[in-house]
C-alpha cells in the first residue's frame, strides 16, 4: 500500500476522521475552502448544507475520489496529504455514492461476494467460495431487503434497489468508517426505517457513520453530530439540535 506522502500518528481516541485545512478548487470555483473538522469515532454524523455547499466534494476528498488541492486528511490515525481511493478500505473506511456504482453485468449475489472474497471481479467470480462467505452474503442481503433479488442482474434493479445493494456492499467490507452519500434518497418509504436501523446498528457496534442528506426529518432524528457547510466552508458543527437552532444555520440552510 502506498500512502506517501503520509505520516503515522497515534490513533485519536475520540475521532476517527479529521481534516486540517482541506481545500478543493475547480478552476475559479472554491468548492471546499480550508475545511477543518473532527468527526467522532463512535456515533453518527450528518453533513448538511445548501446545494453547492461542498458536501459531496468533501466526502470525495475523504475517500480519495478527488485529489486534495491542499490540507491533510486523517483516517483512523493515519495522516494523508494524498488519499488513494483504492487504499481507503485498507485504512478502515468505505463509502457509497449518490450516483450508485455497482458491477451491473453480474448478479446481486455476486456483487456482494466480490467484496467478501478477493474484492476483484474476475478472481472473486472464479474463487471457490467458503461457507462463511455464503452465510455472510445471505445475512447482508436479508438485512438490506435484497435476498429475493439475489439472482437478478444489478443492471435490472430499480434505483432504490441499487441503492440498497450498494449499502450492502459497504456493510460487507466490515470497516470502522462508513460514508454514505444520500443513502435514503430514492428508497421506498417502507425501506427507510430498516436502513435507519442498519445505521444505528453500526453505531451501536462502535463504528463511525458519516452521511449526507437533504431530508431534514432524518437529520433531526438520526445523527448525534452535525456539520453544516456553506459555500465550501464550515458554517458550524456540534450537537444536532443545538446546531439546528442557531440563527446562522436557519438563515443559510433552512432559509427562514
Short mmCIF file of C-alpha atoms in Angstrom, two decimals:
data_model
loop_
_atom_site.label_atom_id
_atom_site.label_comp_id
_atom_site.label_asym_id
_atom_site.label_seq_id
_atom_site.Cartn_x
_atom_site.Cartn_y
_atom_site.Cartn_z
CA UNK A 1 0.00 0.00 0.00
CA UNK A 2 1.39 3.43 -0.93
CA UNK A 3 0.08 6.30 1.13
CA UNK A 4 3.06 8.66 0.64
CA UNK A 5 3.38 11.43 1.49
CA UNK A 6 1.90 10.38 4.82
CA UNK A 7 2.71 10.46 8.48
CA UNK A 8 1.74 7.84 11.02
CA UNK A 9 0.18 9.42 14.09
CA UNK A 10 -1.24 7.85 17.18
CA UNK A 11 -4.87 6.87 16.73
CA UNK A 12 -7.05 9.58 18.21
CA UNK A 13 -9.26 8.11 20.87
CA UNK A 14 -12.24 10.38 20.27
CA UNK A 15 -12.12 10.94 16.49
CA UNK A 16 -11.67 8.58 13.57
CA UNK A 17 -11.85 11.21 10.81
CA UNK A 18 -10.16 14.60 10.99
CA UNK A 19 -9.27 17.17 8.38
CA UNK A 20 -6.83 20.07 8.55
CA UNK A 21 -7.33 22.95 6.09
CA UNK A 22 -8.64 20.67 3.33
CA UNK A 23 -9.26 22.50 0.06
CA UNK A 24 -10.52 21.74 -3.44
CA UNK A 25 -10.84 24.11 -6.38
CA UNK A 26 -12.43 23.61 -9.80
CA UNK A 27 -10.95 26.45 -11.81
CA UNK A 28 -12.18 29.64 -10.13
CA UNK A 29 -14.74 27.74 -8.06
CA UNK A 30 -13.58 27.11 -4.50
CA UNK A 31 -15.66 24.02 -3.74
CA UNK A 32 -14.05 23.30 -0.36
CA UNK A 33 -12.10 26.01 1.42
CA UNK A 34 -9.61 25.26 4.20
CA UNK A 35 -12.04 22.93 5.93
CA UNK A 36 -11.04 21.56 9.34
CA UNK A 37 -13.39 19.20 11.17
CA UNK A 38 -13.21 16.36 13.69
CA UNK A 39 -15.74 13.52 13.39
CA UNK A 40 -16.44 11.40 16.49
CA UNK A 41 -15.17 7.82 16.40
CA UNK A 42 -18.36 6.36 17.82
CA UNK A 43 -21.62 7.79 16.57
CA UNK A 44 -23.49 9.17 13.60
CA UNK A 45 -22.50 12.42 11.92
CA UNK A 46 -24.56 14.11 9.22
CA UNK A 47 -23.20 16.65 6.75
CA UNK A 48 -25.76 19.18 5.52
CA UNK A 49 -25.84 22.45 3.65
CA UNK A 50 -27.42 24.21 0.67
CA UNK A 51 -26.92 22.84 -2.83
CA UNK A 52 -23.38 23.60 -3.93
CA UNK A 53 -22.08 23.91 -0.37
CA UNK A 54 -19.41 21.23 -0.93
CA UNK A 55 -20.90 18.22 0.85
CA UNK A 56 -20.28 15.57 -1.80
CA UNK A 57 -16.97 17.15 -2.77
CA UNK A 58 -15.83 16.89 0.84
CA UNK A 59 -16.71 13.18 1.03
CA UNK A 60 -15.00 12.67 -2.32
CA UNK A 61 -11.84 14.15 -0.81
CA UNK A 62 -12.09 11.97 2.30
CA UNK A 63 -12.45 8.85 0.15
CA UNK A 64 -9.81 9.69 -2.45
CA UNK A 65 -12.26 10.05 -5.33
CA UNK A 66 -10.92 13.58 -5.83
CA UNK A 67 -7.34 14.68 -5.10
CA UNK A 68 -6.69 17.23 -2.39
CA UNK A 69 -5.55 20.66 -3.53
CA UNK A 70 -4.33 21.37 -0.02
CA UNK A 71 -4.53 20.26 3.56
CA UNK A 72 -4.50 16.88 5.27
CA UNK A 73 -6.95 14.05 5.93
CA UNK A 74 -6.53 11.81 8.98
CA UNK A 75 -8.28 8.44 8.67
CA UNK A 76 -8.22 6.31 11.80
CA UNK A 77 -4.91 7.80 12.90
CA UNK A 78 -3.14 7.84 9.52
CA UNK A 79 -2.30 11.36 8.27
CA UNK A 80 -2.52 11.73 4.50
CA UNK A 81 -1.74 14.56 2.13
CA UNK A 82 -2.57 12.22 -0.77
CA UNK A 83 -5.59 9.92 -0.45
CA UNK A 84 -5.76 6.98 -2.89
CA UNK A 85 -9.29 5.63 -3.34
CA UNK A 86 -8.15 2.01 -3.75
CA UNK A 87 -6.32 2.15 -0.42
CA UNK A 88 -9.17 3.66 1.61
CA UNK A 89 -10.67 0.26 2.62
CA UNK A 90 -7.27 -0.80 3.96
CA UNK A 91 -7.29 2.38 6.05
CA UNK A 92 -10.59 1.28 7.60
CA UNK A 93 -13.10 3.26 5.54
CA UNK A 94 -15.66 2.80 2.77
CA UNK A 95 -18.36 4.87 1.10
CA UNK A 96 -21.43 4.83 -1.10
CA UNK A 97 -22.28 7.26 -3.87
CA UNK A 98 -25.27 9.44 -4.69
CA UNK A 99 -24.99 8.01 -8.20
CA UNK A 100 -24.81 4.31 -7.38
CA UNK A 101 -21.76 2.35 -8.56
CA UNK A 102 -22.20 -1.41 -8.98
CA UNK A 103 -21.00 -4.23 -11.22
CA UNK A 104 -24.05 -4.05 -13.48
CA UNK A 105 -23.38 -7.18 -15.54
CA UNK A 106 -23.35 -9.61 -12.61
CA UNK A 107 -25.94 -10.70 -10.09
CA UNK A 108 -26.88 -9.10 -6.80
CA UNK A 109 -25.36 -12.11 -5.05
CA UNK A 110 -22.05 -11.80 -6.91
CA UNK A 111 -21.87 -8.07 -6.20
CA UNK A 112 -21.70 -8.95 -2.50
CA UNK A 113 -19.35 -11.91 -2.98
CA UNK A 114 -16.83 -9.72 -4.83
CA UNK A 115 -16.47 -7.65 -1.65
CA UNK A 116 -16.42 -10.61 0.73
CA UNK A 117 -13.72 -12.52 -1.16
CA UNK A 118 -10.88 -11.00 -3.18
CA UNK A 119 -12.51 -7.60 -3.90
CA UNK A 120 -11.50 -8.05 -7.55
CA UNK A 121 -14.15 -9.04 -10.06
CA UNK A 122 -12.62 -11.90 -12.05
CA UNK A 123 -10.78 -13.66 -9.17
CA UNK A 124 -13.88 -13.34 -6.99
CA UNK A 125 -16.08 -14.97 -9.61
CA UNK A 126 -13.60 -17.83 -10.13
CA UNK A 127 -12.69 -18.30 -6.48
CA UNK A 128 -14.24 -21.21 -4.65
CA UNK A 129 -16.30 -19.50 -2.01
CA UNK A 130 -16.30 -20.58 1.60
CA UNK A 131 -19.45 -21.34 3.54
CA UNK A 132 -18.74 -18.41 5.84
CA UNK A 133 -18.76 -16.09 2.82
CA UNK A 134 -22.06 -17.51 1.59
CA UNK A 135 -23.59 -17.19 5.06
CA UNK A 136 -22.43 -13.60 5.35
CA UNK A 137 -23.73 -12.72 1.88
CA UNK A 138 -27.13 -14.13 2.80
CA UNK A 139 -27.15 -12.21 6.10
CA UNK A 140 -26.30 -8.92 4.40
CA UNK A 141 -28.81 -9.33 1.56
CA UNK A 142 -31.55 -10.08 4.06
CA UNK A 143 -30.53 -7.06 6.14
CA UNK A 144 -30.92 -4.70 3.17
CA UNK A 145 -34.06 -6.40 1.88
CA UNK A 146 -32.46 -7.76 -1.30
CA UNK A 147 -32.46 -11.51 -0.64
CA UNK A 148 -35.34 -12.18 -3.03
CA UNK A 149 -33.42 -10.35 -5.76
CA UNK A 150 -30.16 -12.24 -5.26
CA UNK A 151 -30.20 -13.84 -8.72
CA UNK A 152 -31.14 -10.65 -10.58
CA UNK A 153 -28.58 -8.70 -12.55
CA UNK A 154 -27.65 -5.43 -10.87
CA UNK A 155 -28.49 -3.58 -14.10
CA UNK A 156 -32.11 -4.74 -13.84
CA UNK A 157 -32.71 -3.25 -10.39
CA UNK A 158 -34.66 -0.08 -9.67
CA UNK A 159 -32.79 2.96 -8.39
CA UNK A 160 -33.88 2.27 -4.81
CA UNK A 161 -32.85 -1.39 -5.05
CA UNK A 162 -29.46 -0.38 -6.45
CA UNK A 163 -29.04 1.96 -3.50
CA UNK A 164 -29.81 -0.88 -1.08
CA UNK A 165 -27.34 -3.19 -2.80
CA UNK A 166 -24.60 -0.57 -2.63
CA UNK A 167 -25.25 -0.16 1.09
CA UNK A 168 -24.97 -3.94 1.40
CA UNK A 169 -21.61 -3.87 -0.39
CA UNK A 170 -20.38 -1.26 2.08
CA UNK A 171 -21.51 -3.38 5.02
CA UNK A 172 -19.65 -6.38 3.59
CA UNK A 173 -16.32 -4.57 3.99
CA UNK A 174 -16.70 -4.52 7.79
CA UNK A 175 -14.58 -1.39 8.35
CA UNK A 176 -14.50 1.33 11.02
CA UNK A 177 -15.68 4.30 8.96
CA UNK A 178 -18.76 4.34 6.73
CA UNK A 179 -19.51 7.33 4.48
CA UNK A 180 -22.96 7.36 2.89
CA UNK A 181 -23.86 9.96 0.23
CA UNK A 182 -27.65 10.44 0.31
CA UNK A 183 -28.37 6.86 1.50
CA UNK A 184 -32.12 7.47 1.90
CA UNK A 185 -32.76 9.18 -1.45
CA UNK A 186 -34.86 7.08 -3.81
CA UNK A 187 -35.88 4.49 -1.22
CA UNK A 188 -39.49 3.41 -0.84
CA UNK A 189 -40.89 4.66 2.50
CA UNK A 190 -41.05 1.11 3.87
CA UNK A 191 -37.28 0.71 3.38
CA UNK A 192 -36.23 3.96 5.09
CA UNK A 193 -36.78 2.63 8.62
CA UNK A 194 -34.78 -0.59 8.05
CA UNK A 195 -31.88 1.46 6.66
CA UNK A 196 -32.04 3.75 9.70
CA UNK A 197 -31.86 0.62 11.84
CA UNK A 198 -28.77 -0.55 9.92
CA UNK A 199 -27.08 2.78 10.60
CA UNK A 200 -27.98 2.62 14.28
CA UNK A 201 -26.64 -0.93 14.48
CA UNK A 202 -23.32 0.21 13.05
CA UNK A 203 -23.21 2.96 15.65
CA UNK A 204 -24.02 0.53 18.44
CA UNK A 205 -21.09 -1.64 17.29
CA UNK A 206 -18.72 1.29 17.71
CA UNK A 207 -18.45 2.31 14.06
CA UNK A 208 -18.14 5.82 12.64
CA UNK A 209 -21.02 6.78 10.35
CA UNK A 210 -21.00 9.89 8.16
CA UNK A 211 -23.94 10.60 5.90
CA UNK A 212 -25.12 13.39 3.63
CA UNK A 213 -28.83 14.06 3.49
CA UNK A 214 -31.32 16.70 2.39
CA UNK A 215 -34.07 15.03 4.44
CA UNK A 216 -34.28 17.27 7.50
CA UNK A 217 -36.64 14.91 9.31
CA UNK A 218 -33.97 12.20 9.17
CA UNK A 219 -31.24 14.71 10.05
CA UNK A 220 -33.14 15.77 13.17
CA UNK A 221 -33.71 12.16 14.22
CA UNK A 222 -30.70 10.02 13.34
CA UNK A 223 -27.31 11.70 13.95
CA UNK A 224 -25.82 12.95 17.18
CA UNK A 225 -23.30 15.26 15.49
CA UNK A 226 -23.98 17.72 12.69
CA UNK A 227 -21.62 19.50 10.28
CA UNK A 228 -23.09 22.41 8.30
CA UNK A 229 -21.27 23.62 5.19
CA UNK A 230 -21.93 26.79 3.24
CA UNK A 231 -20.05 27.81 0.06
CA UNK A 232 -17.35 25.24 0.78
CA UNK A 233 -16.65 26.48 4.29
CA UNK A 234 -17.56 25.18 7.71
CA UNK A 235 -20.52 27.21 8.93
CA UNK A 236 -20.84 25.40 12.24
CA UNK A 237 -20.82 21.96 13.85
CA UNK A 238 -21.88 20.29 17.07
CA UNK A 239 -24.91 18.66 18.70
CA UNK A 240 -27.69 18.28 16.14
CA UNK A 241 -30.48 20.05 17.98
CA UNK A 242 -28.22 22.85 19.17
CA UNK A 243 -26.81 23.43 15.69
CA UNK A 244 -30.22 23.45 14.02
CA UNK A 245 -31.39 26.14 16.43
CA UNK A 246 -28.52 28.51 15.58
CA UNK A 247 -29.55 31.62 13.70
CA UNK A 248 -26.81 31.34 11.05
CA UNK A 249 -27.96 27.79 10.19
CA UNK A 250 -31.59 28.79 9.95
CA UNK A 251 -30.67 31.65 7.63
CA UNK A 252 -28.18 29.75 5.46
CA UNK A 253 -29.74 26.32 5.25
CA UNK A 254 -33.38 26.45 6.25
CA UNK A 255 -33.95 29.77 4.52
CA UNK A 256 -36.16 31.32 7.19
#
